[in-house]
PDB file of C-alpha atoms in Angstrom:
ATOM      1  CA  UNK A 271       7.357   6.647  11.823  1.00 75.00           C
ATOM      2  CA  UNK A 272       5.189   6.813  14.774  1.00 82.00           C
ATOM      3  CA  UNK A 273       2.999   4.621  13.072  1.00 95.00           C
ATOM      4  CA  UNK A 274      -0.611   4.735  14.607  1.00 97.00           C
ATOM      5  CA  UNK A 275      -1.025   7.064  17.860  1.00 97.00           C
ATOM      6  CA  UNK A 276      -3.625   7.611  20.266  1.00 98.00           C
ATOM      7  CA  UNK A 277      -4.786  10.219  22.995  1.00 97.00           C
ATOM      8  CA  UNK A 278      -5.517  10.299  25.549  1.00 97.00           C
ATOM      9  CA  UNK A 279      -3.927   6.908  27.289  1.00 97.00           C
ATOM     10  CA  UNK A 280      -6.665   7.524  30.055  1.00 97.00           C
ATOM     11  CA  UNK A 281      -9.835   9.284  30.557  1.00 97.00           C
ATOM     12  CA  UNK A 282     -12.629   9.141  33.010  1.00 97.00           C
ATOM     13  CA  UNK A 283     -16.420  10.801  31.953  1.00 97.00           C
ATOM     14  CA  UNK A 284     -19.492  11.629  33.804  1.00 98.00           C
ATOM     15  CA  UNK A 285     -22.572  10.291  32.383  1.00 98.00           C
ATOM     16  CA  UNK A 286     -24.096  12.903  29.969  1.00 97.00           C
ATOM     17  CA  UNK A 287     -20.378  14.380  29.421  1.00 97.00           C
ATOM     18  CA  UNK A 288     -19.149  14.612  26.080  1.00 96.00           C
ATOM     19  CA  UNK A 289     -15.328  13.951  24.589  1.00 96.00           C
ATOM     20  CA  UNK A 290     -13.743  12.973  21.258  1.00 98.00           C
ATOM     21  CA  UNK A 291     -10.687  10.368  21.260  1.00 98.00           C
ATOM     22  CA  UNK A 292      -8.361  11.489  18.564  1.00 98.00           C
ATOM     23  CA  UNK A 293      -6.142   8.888  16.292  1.00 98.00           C
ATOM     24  CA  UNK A 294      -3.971   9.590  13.991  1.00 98.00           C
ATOM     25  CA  UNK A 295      -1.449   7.533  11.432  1.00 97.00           C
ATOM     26  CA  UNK A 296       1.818   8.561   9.781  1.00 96.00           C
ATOM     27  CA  UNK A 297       1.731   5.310   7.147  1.00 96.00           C
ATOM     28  CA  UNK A 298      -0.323   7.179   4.568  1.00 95.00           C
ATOM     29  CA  UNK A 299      -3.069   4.150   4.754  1.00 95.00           C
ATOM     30  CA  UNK A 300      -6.607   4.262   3.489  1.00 94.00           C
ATOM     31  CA  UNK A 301      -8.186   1.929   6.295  1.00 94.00           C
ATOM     32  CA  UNK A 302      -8.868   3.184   9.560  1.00 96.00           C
ATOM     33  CA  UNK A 303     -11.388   1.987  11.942  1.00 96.00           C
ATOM     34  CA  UNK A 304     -12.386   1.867  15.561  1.00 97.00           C
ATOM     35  CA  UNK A 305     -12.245  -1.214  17.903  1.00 97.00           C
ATOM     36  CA  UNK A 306     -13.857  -1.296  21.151  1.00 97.00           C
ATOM     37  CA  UNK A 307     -12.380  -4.117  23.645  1.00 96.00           C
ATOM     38  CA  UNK A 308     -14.596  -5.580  26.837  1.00 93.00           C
ATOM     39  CA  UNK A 309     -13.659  -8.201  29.251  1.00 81.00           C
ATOM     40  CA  UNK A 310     -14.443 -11.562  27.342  1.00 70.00           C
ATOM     41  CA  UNK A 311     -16.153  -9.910  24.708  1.00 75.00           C
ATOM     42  CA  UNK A 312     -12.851  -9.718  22.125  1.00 86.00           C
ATOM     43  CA  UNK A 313     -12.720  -6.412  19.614  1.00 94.00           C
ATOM     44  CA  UNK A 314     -15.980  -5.169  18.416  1.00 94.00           C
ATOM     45  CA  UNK A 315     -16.111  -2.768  15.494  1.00 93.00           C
ATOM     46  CA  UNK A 316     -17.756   0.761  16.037  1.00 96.00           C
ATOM     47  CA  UNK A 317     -16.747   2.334  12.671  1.00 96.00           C
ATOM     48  CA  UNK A 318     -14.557   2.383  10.311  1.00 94.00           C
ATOM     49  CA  UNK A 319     -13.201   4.364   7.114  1.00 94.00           C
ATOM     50  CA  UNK A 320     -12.281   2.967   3.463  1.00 92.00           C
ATOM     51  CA  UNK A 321     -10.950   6.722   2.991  1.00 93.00           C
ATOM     52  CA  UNK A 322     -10.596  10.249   3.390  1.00 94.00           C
ATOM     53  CA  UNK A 323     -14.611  11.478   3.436  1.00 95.00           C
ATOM     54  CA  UNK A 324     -16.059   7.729   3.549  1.00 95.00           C
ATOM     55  CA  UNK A 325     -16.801   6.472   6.717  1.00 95.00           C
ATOM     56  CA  UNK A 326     -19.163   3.437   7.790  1.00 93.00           C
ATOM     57  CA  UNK A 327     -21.098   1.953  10.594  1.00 93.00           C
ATOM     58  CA  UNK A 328     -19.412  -1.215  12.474  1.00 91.00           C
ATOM     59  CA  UNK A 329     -20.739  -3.649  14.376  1.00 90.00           C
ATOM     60  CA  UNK A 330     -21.837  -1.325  17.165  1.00 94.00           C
ATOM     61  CA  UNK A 331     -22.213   2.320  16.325  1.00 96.00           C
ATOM     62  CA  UNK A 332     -24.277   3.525  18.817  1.00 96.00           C
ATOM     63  CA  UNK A 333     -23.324   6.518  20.605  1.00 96.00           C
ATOM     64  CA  UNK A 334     -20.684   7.029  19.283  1.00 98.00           C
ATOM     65  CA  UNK A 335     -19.623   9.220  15.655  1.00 97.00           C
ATOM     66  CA  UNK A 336     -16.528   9.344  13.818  1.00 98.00           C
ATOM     67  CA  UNK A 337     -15.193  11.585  10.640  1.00 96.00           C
ATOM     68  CA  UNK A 338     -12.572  11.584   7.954  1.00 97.00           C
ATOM     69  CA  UNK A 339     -11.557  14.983   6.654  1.00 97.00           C
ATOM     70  CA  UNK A 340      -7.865  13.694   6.122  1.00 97.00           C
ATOM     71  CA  UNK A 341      -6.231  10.056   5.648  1.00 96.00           C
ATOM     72  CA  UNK A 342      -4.314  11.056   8.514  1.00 97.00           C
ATOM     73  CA  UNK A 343      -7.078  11.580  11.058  1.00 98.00           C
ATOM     74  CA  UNK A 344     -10.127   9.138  12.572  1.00 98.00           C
ATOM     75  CA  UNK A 345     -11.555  10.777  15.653  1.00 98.00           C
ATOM     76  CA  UNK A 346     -13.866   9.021  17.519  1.00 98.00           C
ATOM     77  CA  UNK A 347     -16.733  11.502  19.159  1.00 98.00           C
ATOM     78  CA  UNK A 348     -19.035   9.786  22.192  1.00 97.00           C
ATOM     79  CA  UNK A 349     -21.883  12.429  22.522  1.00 92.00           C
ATOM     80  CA  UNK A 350     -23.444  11.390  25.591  1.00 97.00           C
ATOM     81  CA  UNK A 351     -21.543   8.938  27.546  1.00 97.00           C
ATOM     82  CA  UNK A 352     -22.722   6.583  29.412  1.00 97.00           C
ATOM     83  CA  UNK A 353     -21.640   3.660  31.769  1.00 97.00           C
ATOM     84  CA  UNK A 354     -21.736   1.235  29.071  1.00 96.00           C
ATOM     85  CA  UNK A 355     -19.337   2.865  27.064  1.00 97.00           C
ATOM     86  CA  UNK A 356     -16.805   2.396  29.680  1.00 97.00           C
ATOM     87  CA  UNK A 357     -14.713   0.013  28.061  1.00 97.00           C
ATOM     88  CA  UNK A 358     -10.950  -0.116  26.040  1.00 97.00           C
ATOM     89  CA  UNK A 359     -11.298   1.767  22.675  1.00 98.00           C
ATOM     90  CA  UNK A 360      -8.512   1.020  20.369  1.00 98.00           C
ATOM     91  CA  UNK A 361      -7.975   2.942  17.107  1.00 98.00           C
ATOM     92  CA  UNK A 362      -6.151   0.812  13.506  1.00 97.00           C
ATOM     93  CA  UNK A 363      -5.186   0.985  10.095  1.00 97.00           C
ATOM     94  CA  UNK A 364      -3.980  -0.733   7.562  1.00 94.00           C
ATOM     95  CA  UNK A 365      -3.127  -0.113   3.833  1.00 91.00           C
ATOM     96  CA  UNK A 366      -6.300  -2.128   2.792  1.00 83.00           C
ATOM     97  CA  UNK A 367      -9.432  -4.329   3.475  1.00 74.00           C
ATOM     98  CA  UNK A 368      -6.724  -7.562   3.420  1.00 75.00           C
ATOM     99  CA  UNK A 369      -3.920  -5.720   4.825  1.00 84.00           C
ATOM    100  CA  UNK A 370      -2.585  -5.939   8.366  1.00 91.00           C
ATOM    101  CA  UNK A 371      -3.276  -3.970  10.867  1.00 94.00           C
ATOM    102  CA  UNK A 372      -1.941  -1.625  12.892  1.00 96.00           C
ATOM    103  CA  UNK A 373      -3.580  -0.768  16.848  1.00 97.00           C
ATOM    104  CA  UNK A 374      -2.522   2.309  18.572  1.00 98.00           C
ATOM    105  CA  UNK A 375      -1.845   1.742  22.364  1.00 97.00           C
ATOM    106  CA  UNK A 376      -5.710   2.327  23.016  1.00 97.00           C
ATOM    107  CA  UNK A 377      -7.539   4.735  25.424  1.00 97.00           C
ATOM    108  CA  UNK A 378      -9.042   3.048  28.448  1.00 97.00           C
ATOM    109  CA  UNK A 379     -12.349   5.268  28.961  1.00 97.00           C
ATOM    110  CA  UNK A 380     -14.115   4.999  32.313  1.00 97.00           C
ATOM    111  CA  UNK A 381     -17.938   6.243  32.544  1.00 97.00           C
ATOM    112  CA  UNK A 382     -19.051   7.118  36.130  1.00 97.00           C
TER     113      UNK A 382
ATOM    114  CA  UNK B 217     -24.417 -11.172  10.913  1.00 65.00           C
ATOM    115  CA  UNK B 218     -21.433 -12.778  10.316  1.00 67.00           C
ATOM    116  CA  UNK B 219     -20.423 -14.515  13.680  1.00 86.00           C
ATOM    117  CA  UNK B 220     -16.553 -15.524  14.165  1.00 91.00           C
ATOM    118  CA  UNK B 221     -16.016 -17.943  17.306  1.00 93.00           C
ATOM    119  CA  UNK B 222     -12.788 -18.968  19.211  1.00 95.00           C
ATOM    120  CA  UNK B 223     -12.194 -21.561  21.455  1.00 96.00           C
ATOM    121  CA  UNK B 224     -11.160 -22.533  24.010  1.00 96.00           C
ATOM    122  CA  UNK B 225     -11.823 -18.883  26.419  1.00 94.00           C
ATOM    123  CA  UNK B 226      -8.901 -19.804  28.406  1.00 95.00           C
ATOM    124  CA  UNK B 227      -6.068 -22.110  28.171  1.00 97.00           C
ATOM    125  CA  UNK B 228      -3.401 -23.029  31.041  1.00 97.00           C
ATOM    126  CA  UNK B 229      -0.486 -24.922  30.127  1.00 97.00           C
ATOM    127  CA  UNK B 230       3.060 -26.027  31.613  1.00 98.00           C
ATOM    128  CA  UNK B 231       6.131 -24.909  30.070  1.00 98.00           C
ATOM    129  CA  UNK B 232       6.680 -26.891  27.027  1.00 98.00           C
ATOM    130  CA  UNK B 233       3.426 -28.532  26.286  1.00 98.00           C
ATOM    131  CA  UNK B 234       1.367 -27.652  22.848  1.00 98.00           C
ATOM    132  CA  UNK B 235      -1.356 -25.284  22.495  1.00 98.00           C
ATOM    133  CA  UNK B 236      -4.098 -25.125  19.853  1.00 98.00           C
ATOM    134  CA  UNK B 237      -6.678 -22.057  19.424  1.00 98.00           C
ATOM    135  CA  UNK B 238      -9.519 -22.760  17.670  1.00 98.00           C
ATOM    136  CA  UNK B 239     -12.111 -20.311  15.165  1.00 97.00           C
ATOM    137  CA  UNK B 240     -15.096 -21.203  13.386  1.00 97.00           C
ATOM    138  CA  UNK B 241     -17.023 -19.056  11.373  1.00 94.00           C
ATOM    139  CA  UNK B 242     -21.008 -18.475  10.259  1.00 90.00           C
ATOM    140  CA  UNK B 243     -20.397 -17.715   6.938  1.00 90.00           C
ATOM    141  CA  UNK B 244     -17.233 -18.368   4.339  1.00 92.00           C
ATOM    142  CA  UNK B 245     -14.507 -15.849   4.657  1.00 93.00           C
ATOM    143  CA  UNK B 246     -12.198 -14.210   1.610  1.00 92.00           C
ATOM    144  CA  UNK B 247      -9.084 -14.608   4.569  1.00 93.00           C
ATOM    145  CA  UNK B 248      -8.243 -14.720   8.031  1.00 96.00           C
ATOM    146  CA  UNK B 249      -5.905 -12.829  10.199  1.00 96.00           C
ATOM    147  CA  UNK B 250      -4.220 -13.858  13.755  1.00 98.00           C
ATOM    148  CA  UNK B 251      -3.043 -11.471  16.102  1.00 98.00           C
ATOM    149  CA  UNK B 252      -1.658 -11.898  19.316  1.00 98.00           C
ATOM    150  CA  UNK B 253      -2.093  -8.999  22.194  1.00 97.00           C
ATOM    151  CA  UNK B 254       0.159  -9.126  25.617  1.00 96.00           C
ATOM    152  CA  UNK B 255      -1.468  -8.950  29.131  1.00 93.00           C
ATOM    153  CA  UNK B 256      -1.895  -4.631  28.717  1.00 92.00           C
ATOM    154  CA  UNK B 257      -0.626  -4.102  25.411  1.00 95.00           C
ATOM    155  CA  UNK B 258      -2.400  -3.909  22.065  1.00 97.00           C
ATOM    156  CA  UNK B 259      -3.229  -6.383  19.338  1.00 97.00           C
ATOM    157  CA  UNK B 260      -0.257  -7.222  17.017  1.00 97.00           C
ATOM    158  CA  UNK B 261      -0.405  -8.938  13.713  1.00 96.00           C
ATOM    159  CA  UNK B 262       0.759 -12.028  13.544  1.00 97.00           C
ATOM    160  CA  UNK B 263      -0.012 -13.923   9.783  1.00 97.00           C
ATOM    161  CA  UNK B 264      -3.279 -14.030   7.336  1.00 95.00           C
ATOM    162  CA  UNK B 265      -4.022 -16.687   4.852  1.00 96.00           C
ATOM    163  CA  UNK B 266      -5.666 -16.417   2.013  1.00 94.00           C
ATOM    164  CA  UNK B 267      -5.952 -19.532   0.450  1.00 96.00           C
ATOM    165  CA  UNK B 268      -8.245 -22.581   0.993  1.00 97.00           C
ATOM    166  CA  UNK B 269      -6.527 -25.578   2.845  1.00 97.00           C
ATOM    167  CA  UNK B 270      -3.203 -22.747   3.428  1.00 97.00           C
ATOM    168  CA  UNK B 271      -0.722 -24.005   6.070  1.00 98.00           C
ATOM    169  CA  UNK B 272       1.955 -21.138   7.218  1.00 98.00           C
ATOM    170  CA  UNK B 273       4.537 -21.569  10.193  1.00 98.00           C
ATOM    171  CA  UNK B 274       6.610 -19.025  11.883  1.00 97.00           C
ATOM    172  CA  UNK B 275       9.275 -20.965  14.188  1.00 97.00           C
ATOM    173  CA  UNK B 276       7.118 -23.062  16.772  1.00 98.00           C
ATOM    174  CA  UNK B 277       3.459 -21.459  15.310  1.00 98.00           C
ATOM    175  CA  UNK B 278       1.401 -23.356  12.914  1.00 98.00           C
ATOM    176  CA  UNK B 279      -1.837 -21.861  11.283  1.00 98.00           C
ATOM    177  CA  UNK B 280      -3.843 -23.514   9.009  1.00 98.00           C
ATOM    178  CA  UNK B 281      -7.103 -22.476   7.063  1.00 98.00           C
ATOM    179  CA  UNK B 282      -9.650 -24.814   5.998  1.00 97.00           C
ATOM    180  CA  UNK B 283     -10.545 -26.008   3.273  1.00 96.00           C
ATOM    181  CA  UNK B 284     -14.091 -24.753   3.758  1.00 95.00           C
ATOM    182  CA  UNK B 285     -12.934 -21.324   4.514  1.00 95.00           C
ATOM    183  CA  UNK B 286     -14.894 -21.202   7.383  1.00 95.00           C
ATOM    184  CA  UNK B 287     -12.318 -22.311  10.492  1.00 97.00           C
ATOM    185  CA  UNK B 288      -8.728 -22.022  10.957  1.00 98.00           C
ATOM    186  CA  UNK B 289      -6.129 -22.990  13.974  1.00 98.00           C
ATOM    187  CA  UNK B 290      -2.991 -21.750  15.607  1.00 98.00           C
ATOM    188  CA  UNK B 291      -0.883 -24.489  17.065  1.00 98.00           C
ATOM    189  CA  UNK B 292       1.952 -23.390  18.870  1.00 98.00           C
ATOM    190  CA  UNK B 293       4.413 -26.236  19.790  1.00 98.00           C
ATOM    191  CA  UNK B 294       6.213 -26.332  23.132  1.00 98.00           C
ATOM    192  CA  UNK B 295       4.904 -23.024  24.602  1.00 98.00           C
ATOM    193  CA  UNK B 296       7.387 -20.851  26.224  1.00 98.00           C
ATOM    194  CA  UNK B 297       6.922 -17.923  28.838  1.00 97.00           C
ATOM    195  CA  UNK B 298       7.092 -15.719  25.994  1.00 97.00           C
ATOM    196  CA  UNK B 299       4.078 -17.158  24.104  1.00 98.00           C
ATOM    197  CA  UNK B 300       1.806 -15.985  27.411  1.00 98.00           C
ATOM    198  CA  UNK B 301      -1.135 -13.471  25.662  1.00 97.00           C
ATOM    199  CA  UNK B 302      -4.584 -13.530  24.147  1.00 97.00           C
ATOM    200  CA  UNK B 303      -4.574 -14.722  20.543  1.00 98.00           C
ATOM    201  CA  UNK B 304      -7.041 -13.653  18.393  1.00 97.00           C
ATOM    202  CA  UNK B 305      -9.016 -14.259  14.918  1.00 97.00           C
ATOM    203  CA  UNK B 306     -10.271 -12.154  12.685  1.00 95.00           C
ATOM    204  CA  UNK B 307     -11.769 -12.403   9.439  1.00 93.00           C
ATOM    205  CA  UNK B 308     -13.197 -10.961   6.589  1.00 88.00           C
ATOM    206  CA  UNK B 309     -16.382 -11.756   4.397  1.00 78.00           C
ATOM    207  CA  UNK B 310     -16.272  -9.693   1.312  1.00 70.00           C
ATOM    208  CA  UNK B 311     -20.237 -10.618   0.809  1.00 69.00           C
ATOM    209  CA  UNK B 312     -20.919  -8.878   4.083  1.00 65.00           C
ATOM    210  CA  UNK B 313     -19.278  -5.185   4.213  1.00 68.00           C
ATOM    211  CA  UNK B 314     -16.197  -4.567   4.404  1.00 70.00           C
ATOM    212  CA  UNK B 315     -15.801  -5.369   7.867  1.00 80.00           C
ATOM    213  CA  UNK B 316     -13.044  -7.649   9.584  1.00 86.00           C
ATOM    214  CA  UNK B 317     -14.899  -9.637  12.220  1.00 90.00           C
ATOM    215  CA  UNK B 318     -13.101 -10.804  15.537  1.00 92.00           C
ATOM    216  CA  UNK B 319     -13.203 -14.120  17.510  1.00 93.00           C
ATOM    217  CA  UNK B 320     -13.497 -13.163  21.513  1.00 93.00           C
ATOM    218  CA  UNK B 321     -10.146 -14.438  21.884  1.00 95.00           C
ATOM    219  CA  UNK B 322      -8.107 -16.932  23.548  1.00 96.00           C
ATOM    220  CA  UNK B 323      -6.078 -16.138  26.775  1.00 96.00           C
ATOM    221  CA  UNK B 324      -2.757 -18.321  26.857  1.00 98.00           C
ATOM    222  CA  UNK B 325      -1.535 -18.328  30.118  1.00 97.00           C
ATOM    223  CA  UNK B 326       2.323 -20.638  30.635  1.00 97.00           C
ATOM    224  CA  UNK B 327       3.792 -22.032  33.896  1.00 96.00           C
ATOM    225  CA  UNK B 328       7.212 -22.388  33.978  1.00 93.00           C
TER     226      UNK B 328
END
């Protein structure tokens, strides 16, 4: 198992440009959601998934948009970055709400 | 919202002395998770509890939830090199989304 993967590792953005960060889990779980991780700010919740074609809004949404067509896949689409956004987005899942979970390797995004 | 805090930010100890992280909560959680995430890498899972008052060890760590269900601790006893990371909190109120809420963290750092 490759358990939870993430592309790219790296990615720098113009402000205004748009990208999607793909994730993607081999452990067949339900849960899926999107962290974003700041400098003494710990991991914030953008969105997150209970299941294939149910997604909901985190702690801070903003900006950014996500979908579920499959359990397998939770891409994470920023439609107009910005220099906020730059930041360390990591991607999880976990078998339920009280299971544990598992981060990908994350995607450190730079927004110029 | 719910609010989950850690403290202390930072924590500097020699080789061999104890170490306590603490995390209060706003509101009463259904459980609480600890991860612990190395200086680049990602978060990893370390233990949840469940249970009001629940003490669990793994070799030199010690985590206890209160009573209250509203703060927990990890103790680790005579730190080693190894233990060097940012642990983190996280927990979940079933009376407010389904949302696992993180503490900001708190950055271990060992002397030998």
């Amino acid at each position: 198992n490759a358990g939870v993967t993430q592309t790219p590792k790296f990615q720098v953005l113009k402000t205004g440009q748009s990208m999607t960060l793909q994730c993607a889990q081999d452990m067949n779980h339900e849960y899926m959601s999107w962290y974003r991780q700041d400098p003494g700010m710990g991991l914030r919740l953008i969105h997150y998934s209970v299941g294939a074609g149910i997604t909901d809004q985190g702690e801070v949404p903003n900006g950014y948009n996500v979908s579920r067509s499959t359990t397998e896949d939770f891409p994470l689409r920023l439609l107009s970055a910005a220099p906020s956004q730059t930041s360390v987005y990591f991607c999880a899942s976990s078998p339920g709400l009280l299971g544990e979970q598992y981060f990908g390797p994350g995607t450190r995004l730079t927004v110029t | 919202g719910q609010q989950v805090m850690q403290i202390p930010q930072y924590q500097h100890v020699q080789e061999g002395e104890d170490f306590t992280t603490y995390c209060n909560s706003s509101t009463t959680l259904s459980n609480i998770q600890w991860y612990k995430q190395r200086p680049g890498g990602h978060p990893v899972f370390l233990i949840q509890l469940v249970k009001s008052g629940e003490v669990k060890k793994q070799k030199r760590l010690t985590f206890q939830f209160g009573e209250a269900k509203k703060n927990s601790s990890l103790h680790i006893t005579a730190t080693q090199t190894t233990d060097v990371g940012t642990y983190f909190c996280a927990g979940l109120n079933n009376n407010a989304g389904n949302m696992l809420t993180f503490g900001g963290g708190t950055r271990l750092m060992v002397k030998p």
